[in-house]
mmCIF file of C-alpha atoms and ligand atoms in Angstrom:
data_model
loop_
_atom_site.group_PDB
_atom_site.id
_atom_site.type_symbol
_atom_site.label_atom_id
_atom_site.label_comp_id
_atom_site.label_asym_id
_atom_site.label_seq_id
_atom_site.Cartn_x
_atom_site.Cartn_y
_atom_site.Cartn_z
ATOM 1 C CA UNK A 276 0.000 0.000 0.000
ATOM 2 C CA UNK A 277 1.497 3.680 -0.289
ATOM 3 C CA UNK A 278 1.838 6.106 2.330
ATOM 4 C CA UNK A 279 -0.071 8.712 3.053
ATOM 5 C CA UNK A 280 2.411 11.171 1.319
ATOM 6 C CA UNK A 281 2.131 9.767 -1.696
ATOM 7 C CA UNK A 282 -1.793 10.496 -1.543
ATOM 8 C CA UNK A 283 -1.382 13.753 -0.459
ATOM 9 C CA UNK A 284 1.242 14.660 -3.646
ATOM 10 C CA UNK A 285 -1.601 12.866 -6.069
ATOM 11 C CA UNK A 286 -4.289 15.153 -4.493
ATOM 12 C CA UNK A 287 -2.429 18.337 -5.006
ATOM 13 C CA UNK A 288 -1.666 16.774 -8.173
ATOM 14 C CA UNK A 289 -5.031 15.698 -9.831
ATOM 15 C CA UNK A 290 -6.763 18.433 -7.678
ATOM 16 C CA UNK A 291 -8.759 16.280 -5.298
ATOM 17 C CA UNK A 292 -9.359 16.314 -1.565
ATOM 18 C CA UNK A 293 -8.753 13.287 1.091
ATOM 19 C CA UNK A 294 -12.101 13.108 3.274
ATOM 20 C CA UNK A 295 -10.969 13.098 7.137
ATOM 21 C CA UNK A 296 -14.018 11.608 8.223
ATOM 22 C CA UNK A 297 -14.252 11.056 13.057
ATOM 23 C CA UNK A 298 -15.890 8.960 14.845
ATOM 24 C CA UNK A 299 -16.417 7.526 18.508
ATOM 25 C CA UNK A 300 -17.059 4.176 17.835
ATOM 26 C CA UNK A 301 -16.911 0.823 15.709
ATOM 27 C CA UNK A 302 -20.280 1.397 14.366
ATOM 28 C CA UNK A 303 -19.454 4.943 12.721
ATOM 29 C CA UNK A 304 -16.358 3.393 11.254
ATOM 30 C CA UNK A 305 -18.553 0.876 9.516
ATOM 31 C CA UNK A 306 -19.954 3.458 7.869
ATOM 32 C CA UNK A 307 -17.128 5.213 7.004
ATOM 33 C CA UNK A 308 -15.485 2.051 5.722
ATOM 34 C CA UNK A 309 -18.761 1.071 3.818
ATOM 35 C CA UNK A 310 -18.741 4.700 2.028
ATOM 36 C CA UNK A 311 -14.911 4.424 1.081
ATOM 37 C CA UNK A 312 -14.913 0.807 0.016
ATOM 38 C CA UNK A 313 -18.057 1.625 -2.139
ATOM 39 C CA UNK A 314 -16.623 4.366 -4.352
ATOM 40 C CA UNK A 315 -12.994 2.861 -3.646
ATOM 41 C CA UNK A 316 -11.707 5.968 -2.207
ATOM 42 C CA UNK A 317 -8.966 7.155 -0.038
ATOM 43 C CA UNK A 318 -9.727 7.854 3.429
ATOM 44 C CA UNK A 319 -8.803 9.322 6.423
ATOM 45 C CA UNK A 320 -10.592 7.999 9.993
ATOM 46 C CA UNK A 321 -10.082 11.078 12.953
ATOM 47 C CA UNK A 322 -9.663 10.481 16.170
ATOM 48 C CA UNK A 323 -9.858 14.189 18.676
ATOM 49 C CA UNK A 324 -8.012 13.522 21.910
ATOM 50 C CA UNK A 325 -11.576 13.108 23.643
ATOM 51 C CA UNK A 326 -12.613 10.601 20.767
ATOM 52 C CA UNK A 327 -9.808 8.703 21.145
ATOM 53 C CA UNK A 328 -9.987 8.692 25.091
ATOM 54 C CA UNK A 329 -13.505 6.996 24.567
ATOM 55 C CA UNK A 330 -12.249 4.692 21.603
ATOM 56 C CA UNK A 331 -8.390 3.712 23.166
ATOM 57 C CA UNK A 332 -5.154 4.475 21.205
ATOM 58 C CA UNK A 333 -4.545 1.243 20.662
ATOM 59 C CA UNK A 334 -7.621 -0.198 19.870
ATOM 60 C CA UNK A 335 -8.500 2.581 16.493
ATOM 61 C CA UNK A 336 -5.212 1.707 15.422
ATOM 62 C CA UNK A 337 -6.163 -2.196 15.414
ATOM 63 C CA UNK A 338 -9.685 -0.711 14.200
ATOM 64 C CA UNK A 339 -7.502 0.594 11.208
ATOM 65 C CA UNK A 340 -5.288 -2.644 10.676
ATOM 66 C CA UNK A 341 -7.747 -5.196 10.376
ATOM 67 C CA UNK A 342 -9.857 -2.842 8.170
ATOM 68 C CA UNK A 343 -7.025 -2.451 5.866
ATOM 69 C CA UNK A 344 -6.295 -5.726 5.823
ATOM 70 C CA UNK A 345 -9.601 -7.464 4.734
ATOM 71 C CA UNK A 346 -10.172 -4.407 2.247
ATOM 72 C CA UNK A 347 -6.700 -3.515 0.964
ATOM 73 C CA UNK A 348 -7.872 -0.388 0.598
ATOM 74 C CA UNK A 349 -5.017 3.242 1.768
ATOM 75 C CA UNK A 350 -7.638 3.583 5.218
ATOM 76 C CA UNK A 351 -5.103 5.866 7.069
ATOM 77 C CA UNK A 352 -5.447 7.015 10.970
ATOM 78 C CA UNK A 353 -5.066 10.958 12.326
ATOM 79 C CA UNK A 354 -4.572 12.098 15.791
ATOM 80 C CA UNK A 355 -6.885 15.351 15.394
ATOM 81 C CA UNK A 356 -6.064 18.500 17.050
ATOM 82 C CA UNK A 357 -3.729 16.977 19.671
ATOM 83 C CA UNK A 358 -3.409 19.877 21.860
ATOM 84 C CA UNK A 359 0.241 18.173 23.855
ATOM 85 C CA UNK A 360 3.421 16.970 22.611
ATOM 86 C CA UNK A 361 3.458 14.384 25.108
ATOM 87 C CA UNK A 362 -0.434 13.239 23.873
ATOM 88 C CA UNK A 363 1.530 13.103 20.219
ATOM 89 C CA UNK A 364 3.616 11.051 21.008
ATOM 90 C CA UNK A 365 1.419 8.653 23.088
ATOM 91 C CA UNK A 366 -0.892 8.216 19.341
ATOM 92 C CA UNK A 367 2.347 7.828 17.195
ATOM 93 C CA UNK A 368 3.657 4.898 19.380
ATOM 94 C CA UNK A 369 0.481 3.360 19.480
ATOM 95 C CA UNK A 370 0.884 2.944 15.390
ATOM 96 C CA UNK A 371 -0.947 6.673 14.271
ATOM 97 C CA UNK A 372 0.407 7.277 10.817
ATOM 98 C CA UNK A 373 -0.502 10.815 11.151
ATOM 99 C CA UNK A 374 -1.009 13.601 13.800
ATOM 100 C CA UNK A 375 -2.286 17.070 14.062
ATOM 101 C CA UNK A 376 -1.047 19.320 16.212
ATOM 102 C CA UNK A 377 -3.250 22.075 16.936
ATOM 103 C CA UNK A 378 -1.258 25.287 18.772
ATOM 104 C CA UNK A 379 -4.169 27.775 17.632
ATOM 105 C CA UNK A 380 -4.339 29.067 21.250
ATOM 106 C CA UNK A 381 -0.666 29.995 21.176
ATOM 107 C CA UNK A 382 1.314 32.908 20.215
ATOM 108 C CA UNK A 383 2.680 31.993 16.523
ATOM 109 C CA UNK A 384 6.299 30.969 18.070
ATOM 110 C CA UNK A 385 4.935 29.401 20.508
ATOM 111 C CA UNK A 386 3.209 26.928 18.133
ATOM 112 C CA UNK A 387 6.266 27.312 15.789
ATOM 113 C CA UNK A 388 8.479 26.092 18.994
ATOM 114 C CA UNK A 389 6.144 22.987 19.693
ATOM 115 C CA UNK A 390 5.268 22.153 16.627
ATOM 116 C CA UNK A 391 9.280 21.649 15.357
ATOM 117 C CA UNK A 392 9.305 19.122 18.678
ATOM 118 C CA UNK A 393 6.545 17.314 17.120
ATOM 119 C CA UNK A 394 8.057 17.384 13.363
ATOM 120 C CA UNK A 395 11.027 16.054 15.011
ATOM 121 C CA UNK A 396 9.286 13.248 17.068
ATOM 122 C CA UNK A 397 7.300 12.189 14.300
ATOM 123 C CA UNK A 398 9.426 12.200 11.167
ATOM 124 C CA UNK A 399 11.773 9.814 13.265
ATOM 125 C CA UNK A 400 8.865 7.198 12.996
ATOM 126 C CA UNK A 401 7.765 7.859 9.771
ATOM 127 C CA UNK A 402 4.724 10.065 11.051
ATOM 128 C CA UNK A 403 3.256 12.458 8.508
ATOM 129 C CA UNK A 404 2.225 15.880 10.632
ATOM 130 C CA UNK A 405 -0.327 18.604 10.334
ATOM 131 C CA UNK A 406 0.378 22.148 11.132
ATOM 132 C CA UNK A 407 -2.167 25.027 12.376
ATOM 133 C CA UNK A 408 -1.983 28.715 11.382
ATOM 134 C CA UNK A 409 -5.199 30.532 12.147
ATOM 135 C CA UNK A 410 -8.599 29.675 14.549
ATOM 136 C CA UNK A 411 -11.474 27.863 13.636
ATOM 137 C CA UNK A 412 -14.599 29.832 15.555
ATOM 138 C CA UNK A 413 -15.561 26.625 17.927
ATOM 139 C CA UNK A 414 -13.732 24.000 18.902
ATOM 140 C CA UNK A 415 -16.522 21.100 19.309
ATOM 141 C CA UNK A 416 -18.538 19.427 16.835
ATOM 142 C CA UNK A 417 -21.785 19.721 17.398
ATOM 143 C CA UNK A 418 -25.348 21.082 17.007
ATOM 144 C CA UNK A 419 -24.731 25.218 18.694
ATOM 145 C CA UNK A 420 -28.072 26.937 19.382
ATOM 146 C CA UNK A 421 -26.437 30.273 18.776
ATOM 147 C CA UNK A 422 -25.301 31.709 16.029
ATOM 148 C CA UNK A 423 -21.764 32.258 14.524
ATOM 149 C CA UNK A 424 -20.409 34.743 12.890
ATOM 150 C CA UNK A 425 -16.160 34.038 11.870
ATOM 151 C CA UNK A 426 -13.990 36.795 13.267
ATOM 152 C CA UNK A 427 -11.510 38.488 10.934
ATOM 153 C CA UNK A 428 -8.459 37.991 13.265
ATOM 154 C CA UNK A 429 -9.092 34.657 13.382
ATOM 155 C CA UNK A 430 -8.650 33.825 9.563
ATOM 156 C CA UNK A 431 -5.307 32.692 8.929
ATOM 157 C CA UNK A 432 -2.850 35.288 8.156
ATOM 158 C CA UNK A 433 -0.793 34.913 4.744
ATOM 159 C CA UNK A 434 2.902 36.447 6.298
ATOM 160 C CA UNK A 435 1.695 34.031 9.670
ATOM 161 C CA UNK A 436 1.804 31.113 6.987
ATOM 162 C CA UNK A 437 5.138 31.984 5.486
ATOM 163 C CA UNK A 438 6.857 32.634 8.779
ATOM 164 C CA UNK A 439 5.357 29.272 10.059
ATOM 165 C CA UNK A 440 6.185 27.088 6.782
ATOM 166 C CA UNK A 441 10.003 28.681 6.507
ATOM 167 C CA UNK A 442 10.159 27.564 10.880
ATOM 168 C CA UNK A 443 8.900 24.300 10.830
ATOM 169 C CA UNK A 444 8.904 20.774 9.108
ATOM 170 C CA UNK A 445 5.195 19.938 8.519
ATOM 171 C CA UNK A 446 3.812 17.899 5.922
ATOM 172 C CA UNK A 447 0.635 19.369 5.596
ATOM 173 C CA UNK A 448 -0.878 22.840 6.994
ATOM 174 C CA UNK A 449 -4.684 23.561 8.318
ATOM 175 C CA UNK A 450 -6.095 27.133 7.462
ATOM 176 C CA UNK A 451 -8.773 29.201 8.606
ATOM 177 C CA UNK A 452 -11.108 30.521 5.970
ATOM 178 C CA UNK A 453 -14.321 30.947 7.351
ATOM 179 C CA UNK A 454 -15.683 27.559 8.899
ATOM 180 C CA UNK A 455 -16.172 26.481 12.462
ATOM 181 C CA UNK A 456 -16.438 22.823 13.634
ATOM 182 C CA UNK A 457 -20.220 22.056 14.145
ATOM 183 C CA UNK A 458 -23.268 23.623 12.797
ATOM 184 C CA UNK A 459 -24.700 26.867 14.514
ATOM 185 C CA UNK A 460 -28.692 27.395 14.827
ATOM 186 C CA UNK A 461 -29.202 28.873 11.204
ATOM 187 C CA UNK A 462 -28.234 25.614 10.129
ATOM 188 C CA UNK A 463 -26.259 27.174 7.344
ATOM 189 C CA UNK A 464 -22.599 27.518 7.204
ATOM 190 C CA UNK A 465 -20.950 30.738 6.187
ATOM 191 C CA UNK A 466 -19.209 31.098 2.703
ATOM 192 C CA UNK A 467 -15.409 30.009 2.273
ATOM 193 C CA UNK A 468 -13.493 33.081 2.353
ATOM 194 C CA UNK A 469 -11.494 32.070 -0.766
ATOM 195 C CA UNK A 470 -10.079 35.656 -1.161
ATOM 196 C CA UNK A 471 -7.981 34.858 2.044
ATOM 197 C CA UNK A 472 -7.192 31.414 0.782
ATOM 198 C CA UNK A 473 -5.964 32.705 -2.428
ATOM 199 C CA UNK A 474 -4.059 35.202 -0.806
ATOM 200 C CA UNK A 475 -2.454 31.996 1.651
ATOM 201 C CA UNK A 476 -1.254 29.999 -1.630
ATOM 202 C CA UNK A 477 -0.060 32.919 -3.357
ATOM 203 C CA UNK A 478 3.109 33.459 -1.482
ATOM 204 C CA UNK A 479 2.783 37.500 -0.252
ATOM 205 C CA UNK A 480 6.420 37.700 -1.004
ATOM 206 C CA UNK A 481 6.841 36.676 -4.089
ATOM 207 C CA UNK A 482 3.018 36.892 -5.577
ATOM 208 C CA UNK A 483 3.447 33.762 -7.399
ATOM 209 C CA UNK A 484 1.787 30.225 -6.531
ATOM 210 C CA UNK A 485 4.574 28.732 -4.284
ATOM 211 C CA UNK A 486 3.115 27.712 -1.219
ATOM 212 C CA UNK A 487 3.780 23.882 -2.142
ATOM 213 C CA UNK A 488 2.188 22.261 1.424
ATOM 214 C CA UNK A 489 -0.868 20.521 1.188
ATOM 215 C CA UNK A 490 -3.568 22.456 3.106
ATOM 216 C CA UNK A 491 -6.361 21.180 4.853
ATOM 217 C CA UNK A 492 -10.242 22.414 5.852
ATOM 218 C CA UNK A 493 -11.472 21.398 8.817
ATOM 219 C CA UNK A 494 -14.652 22.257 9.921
ATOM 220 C CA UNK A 495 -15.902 21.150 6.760
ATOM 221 C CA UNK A 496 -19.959 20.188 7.749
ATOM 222 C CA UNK A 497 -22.292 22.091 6.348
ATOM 223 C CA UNK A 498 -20.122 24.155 3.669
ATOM 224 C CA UNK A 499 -21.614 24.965 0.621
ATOM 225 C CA UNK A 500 -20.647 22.611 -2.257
ATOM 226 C CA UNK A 501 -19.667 24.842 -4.649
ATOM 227 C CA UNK A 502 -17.378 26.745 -1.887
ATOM 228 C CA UNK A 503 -15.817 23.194 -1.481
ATOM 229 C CA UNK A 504 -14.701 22.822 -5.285
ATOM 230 C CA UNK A 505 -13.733 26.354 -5.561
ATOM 231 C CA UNK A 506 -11.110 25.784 -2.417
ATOM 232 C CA UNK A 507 -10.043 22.160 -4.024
ATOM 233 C CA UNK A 508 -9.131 24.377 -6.859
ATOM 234 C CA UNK A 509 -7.003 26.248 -4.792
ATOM 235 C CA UNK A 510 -5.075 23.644 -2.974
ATOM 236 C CA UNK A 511 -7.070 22.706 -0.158
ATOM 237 C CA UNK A 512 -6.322 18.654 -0.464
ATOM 238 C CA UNK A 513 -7.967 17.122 3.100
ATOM 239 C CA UNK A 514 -11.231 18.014 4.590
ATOM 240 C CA UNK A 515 -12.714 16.734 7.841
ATOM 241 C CA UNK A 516 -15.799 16.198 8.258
ATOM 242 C CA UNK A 517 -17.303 15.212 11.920
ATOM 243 C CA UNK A 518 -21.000 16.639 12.777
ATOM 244 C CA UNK A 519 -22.858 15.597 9.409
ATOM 245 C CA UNK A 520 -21.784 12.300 10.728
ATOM 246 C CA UNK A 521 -22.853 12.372 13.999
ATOM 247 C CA UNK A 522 -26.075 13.918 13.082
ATOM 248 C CA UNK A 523 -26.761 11.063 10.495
ATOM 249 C CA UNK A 524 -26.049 8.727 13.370
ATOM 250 C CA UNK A 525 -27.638 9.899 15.982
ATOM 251 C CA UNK A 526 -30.772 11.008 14.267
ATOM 252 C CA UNK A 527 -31.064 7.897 12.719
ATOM 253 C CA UNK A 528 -30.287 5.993 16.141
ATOM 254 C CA UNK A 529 -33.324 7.975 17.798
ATOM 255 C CA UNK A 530 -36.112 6.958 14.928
ATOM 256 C CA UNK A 531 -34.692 3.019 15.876
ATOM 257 C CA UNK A 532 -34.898 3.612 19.644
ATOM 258 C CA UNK A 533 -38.121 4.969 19.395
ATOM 259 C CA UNK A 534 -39.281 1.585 18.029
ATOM 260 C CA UNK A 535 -39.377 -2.128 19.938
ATOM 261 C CA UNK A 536 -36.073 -3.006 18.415
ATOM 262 C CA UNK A 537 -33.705 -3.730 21.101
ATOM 263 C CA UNK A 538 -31.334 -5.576 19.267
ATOM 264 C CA UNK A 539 -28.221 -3.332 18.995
ATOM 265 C CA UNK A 540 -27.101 -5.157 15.102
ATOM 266 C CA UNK A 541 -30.784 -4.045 14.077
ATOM 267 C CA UNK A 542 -31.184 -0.833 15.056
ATOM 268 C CA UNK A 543 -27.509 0.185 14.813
ATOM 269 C CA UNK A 544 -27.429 -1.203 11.063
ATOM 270 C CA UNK A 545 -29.552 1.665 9.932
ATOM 271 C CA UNK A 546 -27.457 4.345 11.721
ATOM 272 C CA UNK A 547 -24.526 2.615 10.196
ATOM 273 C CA UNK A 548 -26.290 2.857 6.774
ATOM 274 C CA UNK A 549 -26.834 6.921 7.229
ATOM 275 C CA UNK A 550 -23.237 6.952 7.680
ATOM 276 C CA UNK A 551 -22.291 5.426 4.846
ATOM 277 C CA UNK A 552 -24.827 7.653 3.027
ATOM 278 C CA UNK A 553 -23.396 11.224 4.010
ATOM 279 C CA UNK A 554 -20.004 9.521 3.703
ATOM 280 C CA UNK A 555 -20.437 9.191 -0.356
ATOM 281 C CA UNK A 556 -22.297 12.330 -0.824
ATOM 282 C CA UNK A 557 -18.374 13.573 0.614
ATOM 283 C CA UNK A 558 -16.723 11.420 -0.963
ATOM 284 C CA UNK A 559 -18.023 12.328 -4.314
ATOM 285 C CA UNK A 560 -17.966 16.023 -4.064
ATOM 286 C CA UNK A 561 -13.935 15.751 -2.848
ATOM 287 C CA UNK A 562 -13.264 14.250 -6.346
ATOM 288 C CA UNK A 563 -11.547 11.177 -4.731
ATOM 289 C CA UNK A 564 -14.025 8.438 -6.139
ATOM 290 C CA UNK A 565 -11.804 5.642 -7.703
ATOM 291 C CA UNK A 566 -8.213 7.531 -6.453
ATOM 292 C CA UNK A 567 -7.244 4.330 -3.630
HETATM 293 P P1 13P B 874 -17.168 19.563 11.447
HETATM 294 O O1 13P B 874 -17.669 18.947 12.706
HETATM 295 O O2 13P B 874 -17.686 20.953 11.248
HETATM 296 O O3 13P B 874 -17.394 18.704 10.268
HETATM 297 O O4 13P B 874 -15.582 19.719 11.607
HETATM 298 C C1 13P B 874 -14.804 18.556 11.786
HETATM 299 C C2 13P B 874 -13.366 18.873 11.916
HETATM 300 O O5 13P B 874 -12.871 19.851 11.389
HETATM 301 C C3 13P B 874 -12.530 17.948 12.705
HETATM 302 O O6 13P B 874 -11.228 18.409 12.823
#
């Protein structure tokens, strides 16, 4: 099978995006797996630090192995927005072949100064990391009853991306360009800012298109389609997606409960199968149908 690196180069290459898609449990990674395996796709399965308290290190990464095993398909694990170095490190011994390091509360060289530590912890093992310039409005994915509106200072700055790049090691580089993690009470996410991210991959410095890292959208639930192209376009060549799934699940989990079906392969099958639903509707608009 090829690495993760190589999927990332034949993204930026043939302009599609690798679907990061979370989950808590071995339920939502049937549907995942269902979705990818289905349109033969790439994928990515996410693990948060608090998802992968619930689900065990370990245990995703054997989740991972013996799914790649009976499919053959490139099913690739992320440690997502891994707040410590020493947390890092704890998912890239356990057999993580990627990990995200999210210093977004930090001054820039603070996260600069960690997030060389964790270049240098995980290129020793072969561990492809992800960088973070810029906040994302929320931090949780879920359903908010207010509403959100994205603050300027929080979009990532171009010279902040340069600076960061030229510092540090990482493979691939998450931006913020207008989305938040979860879905607010309008129910609507805000439009991409894809001004800003044109301004990211045109190098400020030079003008040209030389900002070679792969970047990466995360809250990416709820985002208009055609937004989504128009930043695939543009380099963005990984998007996670986490609430659309657990809304699909958990909606669908309800309408079961609600019946006299207690037996958990019954009712859970048709959450499963709303998974694998939303799963190919991503799948399909991230271009990466037939890339594995
Ligand atoms: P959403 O929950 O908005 O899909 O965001 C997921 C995400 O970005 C995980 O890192």
């Amino acid at each position: 099978m090829k690495n993760l690196k190589y999927y990332f180069k034949k993204a930026q290459k043939e302009k599609f995006a690798i679907g990061q898609f979370n989950f808590s449990d071995w339920s939502q990674v049937k549907g995942i797996l269902a979705g990818a395996k289905n349109l033969r796709s790439p994928v990515i399965l996410g693990t948060s630090e608090g998802e992968s308290k619930f689900v065990g290190l370990r245990q995703a990464v054997a989740m991972r192995d013996i799914l790649r095993k009976e499919t053959g398909l490139p099913i690739f694990l992320n440690l997502d927005h891994g707040k410590s170095l020493d947390y890092l490190k704890e998912a890239i011994l356990a057999g993580y072949d990627m990990v995200h390091f999210d210093g977004s509360k930090l001054t820039l060289d603070e996260n600069i100064k960690i997030s060389k530590k964790v270049v240098a912890y995980a290129h020793k093992k072969g561990v492809v990391v992800e960088g973070e310039v810029g906040r994302f409005g929320t931090d949780a994915s879920r359903l908010y009853t207010e509403k959100f509106e994205i603050k300027e200072e929080d979009l990532t700055q171009p010279q902040e991306v340069l600076k960061y790049l030229l510092a540090t090691d990482v493979d691939i580089l998450a931006v913020s360009i207008g989305t938040f993690h979860g879905i607010d009470i309008s129910g609507v996410s805000p439009r991409l800012r894809l001004d800003r991210l044109k301004e990211i991959v045109n190098n400020p410095t030079t003008g040209k298109y030389d900002i070679k890292v792969p970047l990466v959208l995360h809250g990416g639930s709820g985002t208009p389609e055609e937004d989504i192209k128009a930043s695939i376009t543009l380099g963005i060549c990984k998007i996670n997606i986490n609430t659309d799934i657990r809304l699909a699940f958990a909606k669908n989990l309800k309408l079961q409960l609600d019946t006299n079906e207690i037996v958990p392969y019954k009712y859970l099958a048709k959450a499963i199968n709303a998974v694998q639903i939303v799963v190919e509707e991503k799948l399909r608009l991230f271009g990466s149908e037939n890339k594995a």
